[in-house]
Amino acid sequence: GYVGTIYASILEMVNTSSSGDFQINGDAIFDVGGFAGMITAGDVAISNSQATSNMTIAGAGNLTGGYAGQIVGPMQIYACSVEADLIMSQGEWYIGGVVGLISGSGELRSVDFTGEIHAPGGVTVGGLFGRADAFEIDKAFAVVDLEASASVGGLIGITREATISNTYVQGSVSGEASVGGLIGHTDFASVEDSYSAAVVTGNSAVG
């Protein structure tokens, strides 16, 4: 990746790319991303960004994503593409192919992920985002082989009050509980013109 943590009042990133292989050891790992571990700003604008990475975490992965572990702040993300394999000996909270936890509000458009996420025991895990609330998500897709435990979604692990349109998932999604081809668990989200062709397996609350 490029940087561990980015703090800014206003952050604009255009035409960025990163690539690399990561091997991380520890009991509990937080804020790991292919581009940045954590991004926090009063206003975030990211466009035309790419990240390619292979991550192997020998420990419990939290807040982990192929692009960033977490992004906080009002934001607009356009045309962000990630290819990554995220392999953990144990998953914990907020793991996503693009971003583990994305919080604030705004628009996420033309975002995609291709790769594998192996996070046994992981909760709130998604092909694009582990958790993303109150966002407008449009023209996004994931081609993913995803394995975790609970609140597992091919697109998003957990989302609340989001508007989701023109999205799809291909590959496989497996977990124990609250497992969905698109979304693992949602409250009050609107989903239109979206589908999942993924093979979905689980033990309870599977869809």
mmCIF file of C-alpha atoms in Angstrom:
data_model
loop_
_atom_site.group_PDB
_atom_site.id
_atom_site.type_symbol
_atom_site.label_atom_id
_atom_site.label_comp_id
_atom_site.label_asym_id
_atom_site.label_seq_id
_atom_site.Cartn_x
_atom_site.Cartn_y
_atom_site.Cartn_z
ATOM 1 C CA GLY A 1 0.000 0.000 0.000
ATOM 2 C CA TYR A 2 0.879 3.675 -0.022
ATOM 3 C CA VAL A 3 0.176 4.930 3.478
ATOM 4 C CA GLY A 4 -0.970 3.718 6.883
ATOM 5 C CA THR A 5 -3.370 6.541 7.826
ATOM 6 C CA ILE A 6 -4.626 9.639 5.992
ATOM 7 C CA TYR A 7 -6.199 12.510 7.965
ATOM 8 C CA ALA A 8 -7.388 15.595 6.095
ATOM 9 C CA SER A 9 -10.093 18.257 6.213
ATOM 10 C CA ILE A 10 -10.633 17.826 2.447
ATOM 11 C CA LEU A 11 -9.188 14.906 0.505
ATOM 12 C CA GLU A 12 -9.260 14.457 -3.273
ATOM 13 C CA MET A 13 -7.467 11.543 -4.959
ATOM 14 C CA VAL A 14 -7.571 11.111 -8.744
ATOM 15 C CA ASN A 15 -5.877 8.531 -11.001
ATOM 16 C CA THR A 16 -4.119 6.590 -8.259
ATOM 17 C CA SER A 17 -2.905 3.008 -8.300
ATOM 18 C CA SER A 18 -1.161 0.675 -5.889
ATOM 19 C CA SER A 19 0.011 -2.912 -5.877
ATOM 20 C CA GLY A 20 1.797 -5.184 -3.466
ATOM 21 C CA ASP A 21 1.903 -8.354 -1.436
ATOM 22 C CA PHE A 22 1.329 -8.237 2.322
ATOM 23 C CA GLN A 23 2.135 -10.778 4.985
ATOM 24 C CA ILE A 24 1.077 -9.665 8.444
ATOM 25 C CA ASN A 25 1.458 -11.495 11.736
ATOM 26 C CA GLY A 26 -0.228 -10.706 15.031
ATOM 27 C CA ASP A 27 -2.981 -11.622 17.451
ATOM 28 C CA ALA A 28 -5.405 -8.867 16.401
ATOM 29 C CA ILE A 29 -4.832 -6.898 13.191
ATOM 30 C CA PHE A 30 -6.638 -3.587 12.514
ATOM 31 C CA ASP A 31 -6.861 -1.115 9.614
ATOM 32 C CA VAL A 32 -5.205 -2.939 6.737
ATOM 33 C CA GLY A 33 -5.725 -1.865 3.116
ATOM 34 C CA GLY A 34 -4.089 -2.268 -0.257
ATOM 35 C CA PHE A 35 -3.903 1.536 -0.675
ATOM 36 C CA ALA A 36 -4.363 2.856 2.866
ATOM 37 C CA GLY A 37 -5.120 1.418 6.268
ATOM 38 C CA MET A 38 -7.504 4.228 7.273
ATOM 39 C CA ILE A 39 -8.788 7.368 5.532
ATOM 40 C CA THR A 40 -10.555 10.074 7.577
ATOM 41 C CA ALA A 41 -11.575 13.454 6.169
ATOM 42 C CA GLY A 42 -14.260 16.104 6.335
ATOM 43 C CA ASP A 43 -14.906 15.542 2.638
ATOM 44 C CA VAL A 44 -13.526 12.606 0.617
ATOM 45 C CA ALA A 45 -13.442 12.411 -3.196
ATOM 46 C CA ILE A 46 -11.806 9.392 -4.852
ATOM 47 C CA SER A 47 -11.957 8.720 -8.594
ATOM 48 C CA ASN A 48 -10.234 6.459 -11.109
ATOM 49 C CA SER A 49 -8.360 4.447 -8.499
ATOM 50 C CA GLN A 50 -7.006 0.921 -8.730
ATOM 51 C CA ALA A 51 -5.470 -1.424 -6.172
ATOM 52 C CA THR A 52 -4.010 -4.891 -6.651
ATOM 53 C CA SER A 53 -2.848 -6.895 -3.667
ATOM 54 C CA ASN A 54 -2.423 -10.278 -2.071
ATOM 55 C CA MET A 55 -2.834 -10.180 1.697
ATOM 56 C CA THR A 56 -2.019 -13.020 4.068
ATOM 57 C CA ILE A 57 -2.877 -12.297 7.685
ATOM 58 C CA ALA A 58 -1.704 -14.804 10.290
ATOM 59 C CA GLY A 59 -4.019 -13.614 13.012
ATOM 60 C CA ALA A 60 -7.454 -12.061 13.500
ATOM 61 C CA GLY A 61 -8.252 -9.562 10.749
ATOM 62 C CA ASN A 62 -10.386 -6.500 11.594
ATOM 63 C CA LEU A 63 -11.186 -3.466 9.445
ATOM 64 C CA THR A 64 -9.507 -4.952 6.406
ATOM 65 C CA GLY A 65 -10.083 -4.165 2.726
ATOM 66 C CA GLY A 66 -8.445 -4.547 -0.647
ATOM 67 C CA TYR A 67 -8.386 -0.735 -1.019
ATOM 68 C CA ALA A 68 -8.708 0.548 2.562
ATOM 69 C CA GLY A 69 -9.441 -0.876 5.982
ATOM 70 C CA GLN A 70 -11.893 1.929 6.684
ATOM 71 C CA ILE A 71 -12.960 5.266 5.218
ATOM 72 C CA VAL A 72 -14.727 7.842 7.413
ATOM 73 C CA GLY A 73 -16.406 11.044 6.252
ATOM 74 C CA PRO A 74 -18.870 12.371 3.673
ATOM 75 C CA MET A 75 -17.609 10.976 0.381
ATOM 76 C CA GLN A 76 -17.910 10.431 -3.334
ATOM 77 C CA ILE A 77 -16.108 7.413 -4.766
ATOM 78 C CA TYR A 78 -16.206 6.921 -8.538
ATOM 79 C CA ALA A 79 -14.504 4.277 -10.670
ATOM 80 C CA CYS A 80 -12.595 2.362 -8.012
ATOM 81 C CA SER A 81 -11.412 -1.115 -9.022
ATOM 82 C CA VAL A 82 -9.748 -3.682 -6.776
ATOM 83 C CA GLU A 83 -8.210 -7.077 -7.505
ATOM 84 C CA ALA A 84 -7.118 -8.852 -4.348
ATOM 85 C CA ASP A 85 -6.933 -12.053 -2.366
ATOM 86 C CA LEU A 86 -7.540 -11.483 1.344
ATOM 87 C CA ILE A 87 -6.536 -14.634 3.203
ATOM 88 C CA MET A 88 -6.811 -14.668 6.993
ATOM 89 C CA SER A 89 -6.262 -17.442 9.483
ATOM 90 C CA GLN A 90 -9.172 -15.895 11.393
ATOM 91 C CA GLY A 91 -11.599 -13.124 10.506
ATOM 92 C CA GLU A 92 -13.213 -10.861 13.101
ATOM 93 C CA TRP A 93 -15.069 -7.638 12.202
ATOM 94 C CA TYR A 94 -15.572 -5.468 9.110
ATOM 95 C CA ILE A 95 -13.852 -7.065 6.161
ATOM 96 C CA GLY A 96 -14.521 -6.081 2.544
ATOM 97 C CA GLY A 97 -13.023 -6.636 -0.873
ATOM 98 C CA VAL A 98 -12.803 -2.850 -1.344
ATOM 99 C CA VAL A 99 -13.305 -1.341 2.145
ATOM 100 C CA GLY A 100 -13.925 -3.066 5.477
ATOM 101 C CA LEU A 101 -15.992 -0.266 7.063
ATOM 102 C CA ILE A 102 -17.218 2.775 5.180
ATOM 103 C CA SER A 103 -19.074 5.314 7.335
ATOM 104 C CA GLY A 104 -20.546 8.715 6.648
ATOM 105 C CA SER A 105 -22.765 9.391 3.645
ATOM 106 C CA GLY A 106 -22.506 10.025 -0.089
ATOM 107 C CA GLU A 107 -22.222 8.234 -3.413
ATOM 108 C CA LEU A 108 -20.312 5.084 -4.371
ATOM 109 C CA ARG A 109 -20.442 4.542 -8.146
ATOM 110 C CA SER A 110 -18.690 2.155 -10.517
ATOM 111 C CA VAL A 111 -16.909 0.261 -7.753
ATOM 112 C CA ASP A 112 -15.830 -3.335 -8.340
ATOM 113 C CA PHE A 113 -13.895 -6.179 -6.758
ATOM 114 C CA THR A 114 -12.433 -9.374 -8.183
ATOM 115 C CA GLY A 115 -10.771 -11.958 -5.967
ATOM 116 C CA GLU A 116 -11.027 -14.189 -2.914
ATOM 117 C CA ILE A 117 -11.859 -13.425 0.708
ATOM 118 C CA HIS A 118 -11.107 -16.162 3.225
ATOM 119 C CA ALA A 119 -12.063 -15.010 6.716
ATOM 120 C CA PRO A 120 -13.240 -17.964 8.838
ATOM 121 C CA GLY A 121 -15.109 -16.684 11.875
ATOM 122 C CA GLY A 122 -15.492 -13.232 10.316
ATOM 123 C CA VAL A 123 -18.598 -11.143 11.048
ATOM 124 C CA THR A 124 -19.804 -8.306 8.799
ATOM 125 C CA VAL A 125 -17.961 -9.350 5.646
ATOM 126 C CA GLY A 126 -18.797 -8.349 2.067
ATOM 127 C CA GLY A 127 -17.451 -8.693 -1.442
ATOM 128 C CA LEU A 128 -17.286 -4.883 -1.736
ATOM 129 C CA PHE A 129 -17.867 -3.512 1.767
ATOM 130 C CA GLY A 130 -18.071 -5.140 5.176
ATOM 131 C CA ARG A 131 -20.472 -2.409 6.281
ATOM 132 C CA ALA A 132 -21.819 0.632 4.427
ATOM 133 C CA ASP A 133 -24.795 2.625 5.791
ATOM 134 C CA ALA A 134 -26.825 5.462 4.254
ATOM 135 C CA PHE A 135 -25.008 5.479 0.915
ATOM 136 C CA GLU A 136 -26.189 5.591 -2.657
ATOM 137 C CA ILE A 137 -24.468 2.665 -4.392
ATOM 138 C CA ASP A 138 -24.774 2.384 -8.167
ATOM 139 C CA LYS A 139 -23.116 0.352 -10.939
ATOM 140 C CA ALA A 140 -21.095 -1.873 -8.633
ATOM 141 C CA PHE A 141 -20.163 -5.525 -8.837
ATOM 142 C CA ALA A 142 -18.143 -8.271 -7.174
ATOM 143 C CA VAL A 143 -16.720 -11.438 -8.679
ATOM 144 C CA VAL A 144 -15.733 -13.162 -5.466
ATOM 145 C CA ASP A 145 -15.194 -16.421 -3.655
ATOM 146 C CA LEU A 146 -16.116 -15.439 -0.111
ATOM 147 C CA GLU A 147 -15.990 -17.458 3.098
ATOM 148 C CA ALA A 148 -16.811 -16.018 6.519
ATOM 149 C CA SER A 149 -19.202 -16.644 9.428
ATOM 150 C CA ALA A 150 -22.105 -14.215 9.994
ATOM 151 C CA SER A 151 -23.605 -11.195 8.224
ATOM 152 C CA VAL A 152 -21.889 -12.246 5.014
ATOM 153 C CA GLY A 153 -22.901 -10.736 1.667
ATOM 154 C CA GLY A 154 -21.571 -11.023 -1.850
ATOM 155 C CA LEU A 155 -21.832 -7.233 -2.108
ATOM 156 C CA ILE A 156 -22.180 -5.925 1.472
ATOM 157 C CA GLY A 157 -22.115 -7.663 4.850
ATOM 158 C CA ILE A 158 -24.409 -5.185 6.653
ATOM 159 C CA THR A 159 -26.105 -2.050 5.354
ATOM 160 C CA ARG A 160 -28.757 0.276 6.737
ATOM 161 C CA GLU A 161 -30.772 2.914 4.889
ATOM 162 C CA ALA A 162 -28.773 2.517 1.682
ATOM 163 C CA THR A 163 -30.026 2.929 -1.877
ATOM 164 C CA ILE A 164 -28.531 0.222 -4.100
ATOM 165 C CA SER A 165 -29.017 -0.053 -7.870
ATOM 166 C CA ASN A 166 -27.464 -1.722 -10.911
ATOM 167 C CA THR A 167 -25.283 -4.131 -8.969
ATOM 168 C CA TYR A 168 -24.453 -7.800 -9.291
ATOM 169 C CA VAL A 169 -22.419 -10.600 -7.741
ATOM 170 C CA GLN A 170 -20.840 -13.691 -9.279
ATOM 171 C CA GLY A 171 -18.855 -16.488 -7.629
ATOM 172 C CA SER A 172 -19.612 -18.080 -4.251
ATOM 173 C CA VAL A 173 -20.632 -16.853 -0.804
ATOM 174 C CA SER A 174 -20.545 -19.100 2.258
ATOM 175 C CA GLY A 175 -21.044 -18.631 5.983
ATOM 176 C CA GLU A 176 -22.970 -19.808 9.002
ATOM 177 C CA ALA A 177 -25.764 -17.264 9.564
ATOM 178 C CA SER A 178 -27.244 -14.242 7.758
ATOM 179 C CA VAL A 179 -25.653 -15.110 4.428
ATOM 180 C CA GLY A 180 -26.850 -13.452 1.216
ATOM 181 C CA GLY A 181 -25.849 -13.394 -2.422
ATOM 182 C CA LEU A 182 -26.042 -9.579 -2.341
ATOM 183 C CA ILE A 183 -26.420 -8.515 1.306
ATOM 184 C CA GLY A 184 -25.928 -10.422 4.544
ATOM 185 C CA HIS A 185 -28.142 -8.258 6.764
ATOM 186 C CA THR A 186 -30.028 -5.040 6.029
ATOM 187 C CA ASP A 187 -32.452 -2.607 7.667
ATOM 188 C CA PHE A 188 -34.509 -0.261 5.493
ATOM 189 C CA ALA A 189 -32.368 -0.515 2.352
ATOM 190 C CA SER A 190 -33.732 0.014 -1.173
ATOM 191 C CA VAL A 191 -32.415 -2.391 -3.822
ATOM 192 C CA GLU A 192 -33.247 -2.047 -7.536
ATOM 193 C CA ASP A 193 -32.018 -3.648 -10.774
ATOM 194 C CA SER A 194 -29.564 -5.879 -8.917
ATOM 195 C CA TYR A 195 -28.960 -9.607 -8.862
ATOM 196 C CA SER A 196 -26.696 -12.351 -7.584
ATOM 197 C CA ALA A 197 -25.590 -15.370 -9.596
ATOM 198 C CA ALA A 198 -23.356 -16.562 -6.764
ATOM 199 C CA VAL A 199 -23.623 -19.986 -5.168
ATOM 200 C CA VAL A 200 -24.743 -19.246 -1.598
ATOM 201 C CA THR A 201 -24.418 -21.685 1.306
ATOM 202 C CA GLY A 202 -25.067 -21.359 5.032
ATOM 203 C CA ASN A 203 -26.866 -22.842 8.004
ATOM 204 C CA SER A 204 -29.459 -20.216 8.967
ATOM 205 C CA ALA A 205 -30.991 -17.075 7.439
ATOM 206 C CA VAL A 206 -29.632 -17.785 3.974
ATOM 207 C CA GLY A 207 -30.828 -15.977 0.847
#
